[in-house]
C-alpha atoms as a PDB file:
ATOM      1  CA  MET A   1      -4.849  32.614   7.631  1.00  0.00           C
ATOM      2  CA  THR A   2      -8.429  33.875   6.995  1.00  0.00           C
ATOM      3  CA  TYR A   3      -9.562  35.477   3.906  1.00  0.00           C
ATOM      4  CA  PHE A   4     -12.827  37.420   3.076  1.00  0.00           C
ATOM      5  CA  LEU A   5     -14.068  37.276  -0.537  1.00  0.00           C
ATOM      6  CA  HIS A   6     -16.588  40.125  -1.611  1.00  0.00           C
ATOM      7  CA  SER A   7     -16.975  40.875  -5.017  1.00  0.00           C
ATOM      8  CA  PRO A   8     -20.151  42.343  -6.568  1.00  0.00           C
ATOM      9  CA  CYS A   9     -20.970  39.174  -8.174  1.00  0.00           C
ATOM     10  CA  SER A  10     -20.784  37.387  -4.853  1.00  0.00           C
ATOM     11  CA  ASP A  11     -23.700  39.992  -3.509  1.00  0.00           C
ATOM     12  CA  CYS A  12     -26.093  37.546  -5.320  1.00  0.00           C
ATOM     13  CA  ILE A  13     -24.777  34.281  -3.408  1.00  0.00           C
ATOM     14  CA  ALA A  14     -23.646  35.706  -0.258  1.00  0.00           C
ATOM     15  CA  ALA A  15     -22.497  38.591   1.267  1.00  0.00           C
ATOM     16  CA  ASN A  16     -19.058  37.500   2.667  1.00  0.00           C
ATOM     17  CA  MET A  17     -17.509  34.042   2.436  1.00  0.00           C
ATOM     18  CA  ILE A  18     -14.576  33.011   4.513  1.00  0.00           C
ATOM     19  CA  PHE A  19     -12.014  30.455   3.068  1.00  0.00           C
ATOM     20  CA  GLN A  20      -9.723  28.871   5.521  1.00  0.00           C
ATOM     21  CA  GLN A  21      -6.436  27.394   3.985  1.00  0.00           C
ATOM     22  CA  PRO A  22      -5.633  23.649   4.928  1.00  0.00           C
ATOM     23  CA  GLN A  23      -3.064  23.338   7.477  1.00  0.00           C
ATOM     24  CA  PHE A  24       0.241  21.653   6.557  1.00  0.00           C
ATOM     25  CA  SER A  25       1.524  18.448   8.170  1.00  0.00           C
ATOM     26  CA  PRO A  26       5.059  17.562   7.372  1.00  0.00           C
ATOM     27  CA  VAL A  27       5.224  13.655   5.883  1.00  0.00           C
ATOM     28  CA  ILE A  28       8.700  12.289   6.627  1.00  0.00           C
ATOM     29  CA  ALA A  29      10.069   9.915   4.225  1.00  0.00           C
ATOM     30  CA  VAL A  30      12.232   6.945   5.527  1.00  0.00           C
ATOM     31  CA  SER A  31      14.470   4.989   3.388  1.00  0.00           C
ATOM     32  CA  SER A  32      16.521   2.703   5.890  1.00  0.00           C
ATOM     33  CA  ASN A  33      16.603  -1.048   7.060  1.00  0.00           C
ATOM     34  CA  GLN A  34      15.566   0.125  10.494  1.00  0.00           C
ATOM     35  CA  TRP A  35      11.819   0.801  11.790  1.00  0.00           C
ATOM     36  CA  SER A  36      11.557   4.468  11.411  1.00  0.00           C
ATOM     37  CA  THR A  37      10.204   4.781  14.957  1.00  0.00           C
ATOM     38  CA  GLY A  38      10.465   2.596  18.183  1.00  0.00           C
ATOM     39  CA  ILE A  39       7.606  -0.132  19.372  1.00  0.00           C
ATOM     40  CA  CYS A  40       7.185   2.509  22.202  1.00  0.00           C
ATOM     41  CA  GLY A  41       7.373   5.956  19.965  1.00  0.00           C
ATOM     42  CA  CYS A  42       3.634   6.881  20.402  1.00  0.00           C
ATOM     43  CA  PHE A  43       4.538  10.397  20.732  1.00  0.00           C
ATOM     44  CA  ASP A  44       6.097  10.473  17.341  1.00  0.00           C
ATOM     45  CA  ASP A  45       2.487  10.528  15.957  1.00  0.00           C
ATOM     46  CA  CYS A  46      -0.239  11.167  18.722  1.00  0.00           C
ATOM     47  CA  ASN A  47      -3.055  11.060  16.156  1.00  0.00           C
ATOM     48  CA  VAL A  48      -1.963   7.255  15.650  1.00  0.00           C
ATOM     49  CA  CYS A  49      -1.890   6.593  19.317  1.00  0.00           C
ATOM     50  CA  CYS A  50      -4.922   8.145  20.300  1.00  0.00           C
ATOM     51  CA  PHE A  51      -6.937   6.281  17.392  1.00  0.00           C
ATOM     52  CA  ALA A  52      -5.310   2.986  18.815  1.00  0.00           C
ATOM     53  CA  ILE A  53      -6.433   3.661  22.449  1.00  0.00           C
ATOM     54  CA  TRP A  54      -9.808   4.925  21.865  1.00  0.00           C
ATOM     55  CA  CYS A  55     -10.718   2.675  19.062  1.00  0.00           C
ATOM     56  CA  PRO A  56      -8.414  -0.124  18.787  1.00  0.00           C
ATOM     57  CA  PHE A  57     -10.553  -2.525  16.703  1.00  0.00           C
ATOM     58  CA  CYS A  58     -11.323   0.123  14.303  1.00  0.00           C
ATOM     59  CA  PHE A  59      -7.531   1.372  14.107  1.00  0.00           C
ATOM     60  CA  ILE A  60      -6.193  -2.175  13.587  1.00  0.00           C
ATOM     61  CA  CYS A  61      -8.656  -2.789  10.637  1.00  0.00           C
ATOM     62  CA  SER A  62      -7.781   0.592   9.475  1.00  0.00           C
ATOM     63  CA  THR A  63      -4.171  -0.045   9.414  1.00  0.00           C
ATOM     64  CA  ALA A  64      -4.670  -3.480   7.588  1.00  0.00           C
ATOM     65  CA  SER A  65      -6.508  -1.740   4.817  1.00  0.00           C
ATOM     66  CA  ASP A  66      -4.064   0.999   4.407  1.00  0.00           C
ATOM     67  CA  PHE A  67      -1.366  -1.836   4.202  1.00  0.00           C
ATOM     68  CA  GLY A  68      -3.624  -3.180   1.229  1.00  0.00           C
ATOM     69  CA  GLU A  69      -5.237  -6.283   3.042  1.00  0.00           C
ATOM     70  CA  PHE A  70      -8.879  -7.073   3.689  1.00  0.00           C
ATOM     71  CA  CYS A  71      -9.804  -4.852   6.453  1.00  0.00           C
ATOM     72  CA  CYS A  72     -11.760  -7.534   8.628  1.00  0.00           C
ATOM     73  CA  LEU A  73      -8.877  -9.974   8.470  1.00  0.00           C
ATOM     74  CA  PRO A  74      -7.419  -8.816  12.147  1.00  0.00           C
ATOM     75  CA  MET A  75     -10.499 -10.031  13.618  1.00  0.00           C
ATOM     76  CA  ILE A  76      -9.113 -13.516  13.503  1.00  0.00           C
ATOM     77  CA  ASP A  77      -6.456 -12.785  15.895  1.00  0.00           C
ATOM     78  CA  ASN A  78      -9.153 -12.616  18.642  1.00  0.00           C
ATOM     79  CA  CYS A  79      -8.848 -16.387  18.420  1.00  0.00           C
ATOM     80  CA  ALA A  80      -5.540 -17.269  19.021  1.00  0.00           C
ATOM     81  CA  CYS A  81      -3.058 -16.579  21.811  1.00  0.00           C
ATOM     82  CA  THR A  82      -0.415 -15.423  19.569  1.00  0.00           C
ATOM     83  CA  PRO A  83      -2.245 -13.340  16.633  1.00  0.00           C
ATOM     84  CA  PRO A  84      -1.494 -14.968  13.520  1.00  0.00           C
ATOM     85  CA  VAL A  85      -2.767 -12.190  11.631  1.00  0.00           C
ATOM     86  CA  SER A  86      -0.773  -9.503  13.517  1.00  0.00           C
ATOM     87  CA  MET A  87       2.488 -11.468  12.887  1.00  0.00           C
ATOM     88  CA  ALA A  88       1.874 -12.177   9.148  1.00  0.00           C
ATOM     89  CA  LEU A  89       1.147  -8.293   8.683  1.00  0.00           C
ATOM     90  CA  ARG A  90       4.063  -7.196  10.811  1.00  0.00           C
ATOM     91  CA  ALA A  91       6.248  -9.603   8.901  1.00  0.00           C
ATOM     92  CA  SER A  92       5.102  -8.356   5.397  1.00  0.00           C
ATOM     93  CA  VAL A  93       5.749  -4.704   6.374  1.00  0.00           C
ATOM     94  CA  ARG A  94       9.294  -5.676   7.407  1.00  0.00           C
ATOM     95  CA  ASN A  95       9.790  -7.604   3.966  1.00  0.00           C
ATOM     96  CA  ARG A  96       8.139  -4.607   1.750  1.00  0.00           C
ATOM     97  CA  TYR A  97      10.356  -2.114   3.396  1.00  0.00           C
ATOM     98  CA  GLY A  98      13.368  -3.920   3.830  1.00  0.00           C
ATOM     99  CA  ILE A  99      13.377  -3.614   7.567  1.00  0.00           C
ATOM    100  CA  GLN A 100      15.708  -5.836   9.879  1.00  0.00           C
ATOM    101  CA  GLY A 101      14.369  -8.353  12.330  1.00  0.00           C
ATOM    102  CA  GLY A 102      12.978 -11.648  12.479  1.00  0.00           C
ATOM    103  CA  LEU A 103       9.851 -13.704  13.197  1.00  0.00           C
ATOM    104  CA  ALA A 104      11.093 -14.027  16.701  1.00  0.00           C
ATOM    105  CA  SER A 105      10.844 -10.512  17.648  1.00  0.00           C
ATOM    106  CA  ASP A 106       7.989 -10.293  15.459  1.00  0.00           C
ATOM    107  CA  CYS A 107       6.038 -13.056  17.457  1.00  0.00           C
ATOM    108  CA  MET A 108       7.260 -11.179  20.760  1.00  0.00           C
ATOM    109  CA  TYR A 109       5.870  -7.876  19.830  1.00  0.00           C
ATOM    110  CA  VAL A 110       2.675  -8.987  18.577  1.00  0.00           C
ATOM    111  CA  THR A 111       2.259 -11.169  21.651  1.00  0.00           C
ATOM    112  CA  PHE A 112       3.042  -9.045  24.366  1.00  0.00           C
ATOM    113  CA  CYS A 113       2.667  -5.540  22.930  1.00  0.00           C
ATOM    114  CA  ASN A 114       0.105  -5.902  20.246  1.00  0.00           C
ATOM    115  CA  ILE A 115      -1.423  -2.373  20.195  1.00  0.00           C
ATOM    116  CA  CYS A 116       2.089  -1.016  20.213  1.00  0.00           C
ATOM    117  CA  SER A 117       3.368  -3.381  17.274  1.00  0.00           C
ATOM    118  CA  TRP A 118      -0.197  -2.080  15.292  1.00  0.00           C
ATOM    119  CA  CYS A 119       0.839   1.431  16.226  1.00  0.00           C
ATOM    120  CA  GLN A 120       4.793   1.202  14.960  1.00  0.00           C
ATOM    121  CA  ILE A 121       3.220  -0.507  11.606  1.00  0.00           C
ATOM    122  CA  ALA A 122       0.900   2.359  11.297  1.00  0.00           C
ATOM    123  CA  ARG A 123       3.590   5.011  11.646  1.00  0.00           C
ATOM    124  CA  GLU A 124       5.859   3.174   9.242  1.00  0.00           C
ATOM    125  CA  LEU A 125       2.861   2.790   6.675  1.00  0.00           C
ATOM    126  CA  LYS A 126       2.643   6.885   6.969  1.00  0.00           C
ATOM    127  CA  ARG A 127       6.083   7.429   6.714  1.00  0.00           C
ATOM    128  CA  ARG A 128       7.591   5.217   3.894  1.00  0.00           C
ATOM    129  CA  PRO A 129       6.771   5.820   0.260  1.00  0.00           C
ATOM    130  CA  THR A 130       4.318   3.471  -1.121  1.00  0.00           C
ATOM    131  CA  VAL A 131       4.915   1.766  -4.637  1.00  0.00           C
ATOM    132  CA  GLN A 132       2.154   2.005  -6.593  1.00  0.00           C
ATOM    133  CA  MET A 133       1.830  -0.822  -9.073  1.00  0.00           C
ATOM    134  CA  VAL A 134      -0.715  -0.632 -12.149  1.00  0.00           C
ATOM    135  CA  VAL A 135      -1.707  -3.828 -13.749  1.00  0.00           C
ATOM    136  CA  ASN A 136      -3.611  -4.155 -16.838  1.00  0.00           C
ATOM    137  CA  ALA A 137      -6.066  -7.001 -16.597  1.00  0.00           C
ATOM    138  CA  GLN A 138      -7.850  -6.512 -19.939  1.00  0.00           C
ATOM    139  CA  PRO A 139      -7.256  -8.982 -22.430  1.00  0.00           C
ATOM    140  CA  ALA A 140      -4.925  -7.873 -25.237  1.00  0.00           C
ATOM    141  CA  VAL A 141      -5.763  -8.875 -29.040  1.00  0.00           C
ATOM    142  CA  LEU A 142      -2.951  -9.553 -30.797  1.00  0.00           C
ATOM    143  CA  ALA A 143      -3.194  -8.899 -34.657  1.00  0.00           C
ATOM    144  CA  ILE A 144      -1.385 -11.691 -36.167  1.00  0.00           C
ATOM    145  CA  PRO A 145      -0.872 -11.070 -40.133  1.00  0.00           C
ATOM    146  CA  PRO A 146      -2.578 -13.810 -42.232  1.00  0.00           C
ATOM    147  CA  ALA A 147       0.037 -16.521 -43.760  1.00  0.00           C
ATOM    148  CA  VAL A 148       0.065 -17.126 -47.342  1.00  0.00           C
ATOM    149  CA  VAL A 149       0.292 -20.873 -47.927  1.00  0.00           C
ATOM    150  CA  SER A 150       0.824 -21.959 -51.287  1.00  0.00           C
ATOM    151  CA  ALA A 151       0.952 -25.385 -53.033  1.00  0.00           C
ATOM    152  CA  PRO A 152       4.256 -26.733 -53.231  1.00  0.00           C
ATOM    153  CA  LYS A 153       5.906 -26.419 -56.639  1.00  0.00           C
ATOM    154  CA  PRO A 154       6.141 -29.415 -58.729  1.00  0.00           C
ATOM    155  CA  VAL A 155       9.593 -30.996 -59.247  1.00  0.00           C
ATOM    156  CA  VAL A 156      10.368 -31.700 -62.676  1.00  0.00           C
ATOM    157  CA  THR A 157      13.044 -34.569 -63.136  1.00  0.00           C
ATOM    158  CA  THR A 158      14.047 -35.686 -66.381  1.00  0.00           C
ATOM    159  CA  GLN A 159      14.849 -39.373 -66.835  1.00  0.00           C
ATOM    160  CA  VAL A 160      17.555 -40.270 -69.658  1.00  0.00           C
ATOM    161  CA  THR A 161      17.843 -43.891 -70.503  1.00  0.00           C
ATOM    162  CA  THR A 162      20.292 -45.019 -72.651  1.00  0.00           C
ATOM    163  CA  THR A 163      20.164 -48.421 -74.341  1.00  0.00           C
ATOM    164  CA  VAL A 164      23.206 -50.319 -75.471  1.00  0.00           C
ATOM    165  CA  GLY A 165      23.076 -52.085 -78.355  1.00  0.00           C
END
């Protein structure tokens, strides 16, 4: 939808300004113990798929960053047959969202279908609600009231002596 804005005051700045409303893109919230899309579900989110195909290293680093990990961490995967970071991140996503699966299937997906696995992780991160946790790392000052310490009161004892005699 396009709107034209024109008022006497706007003549000073510009004769006509065009404002365009942002397009709505639905976000699907998922709460299940299964992946929201299959390993080959690239057509469920074409933006993710295109990003992964045209710039896989940027895509993988961006996805790791979206999960809260250091963005360059996936570069370690280039040094191994079974990518350890991909496997660890996939297992961590499963753990965070309570998705069923195991390390054997994670190992198989990241070894033989690595980019599809990263796409599945990215789609999951977009569809699942994220839990924000705020931690206050500032030191807290505890005010402890002063304790009044007084000297012990002397104990007065009387000694009775009796003499027999």
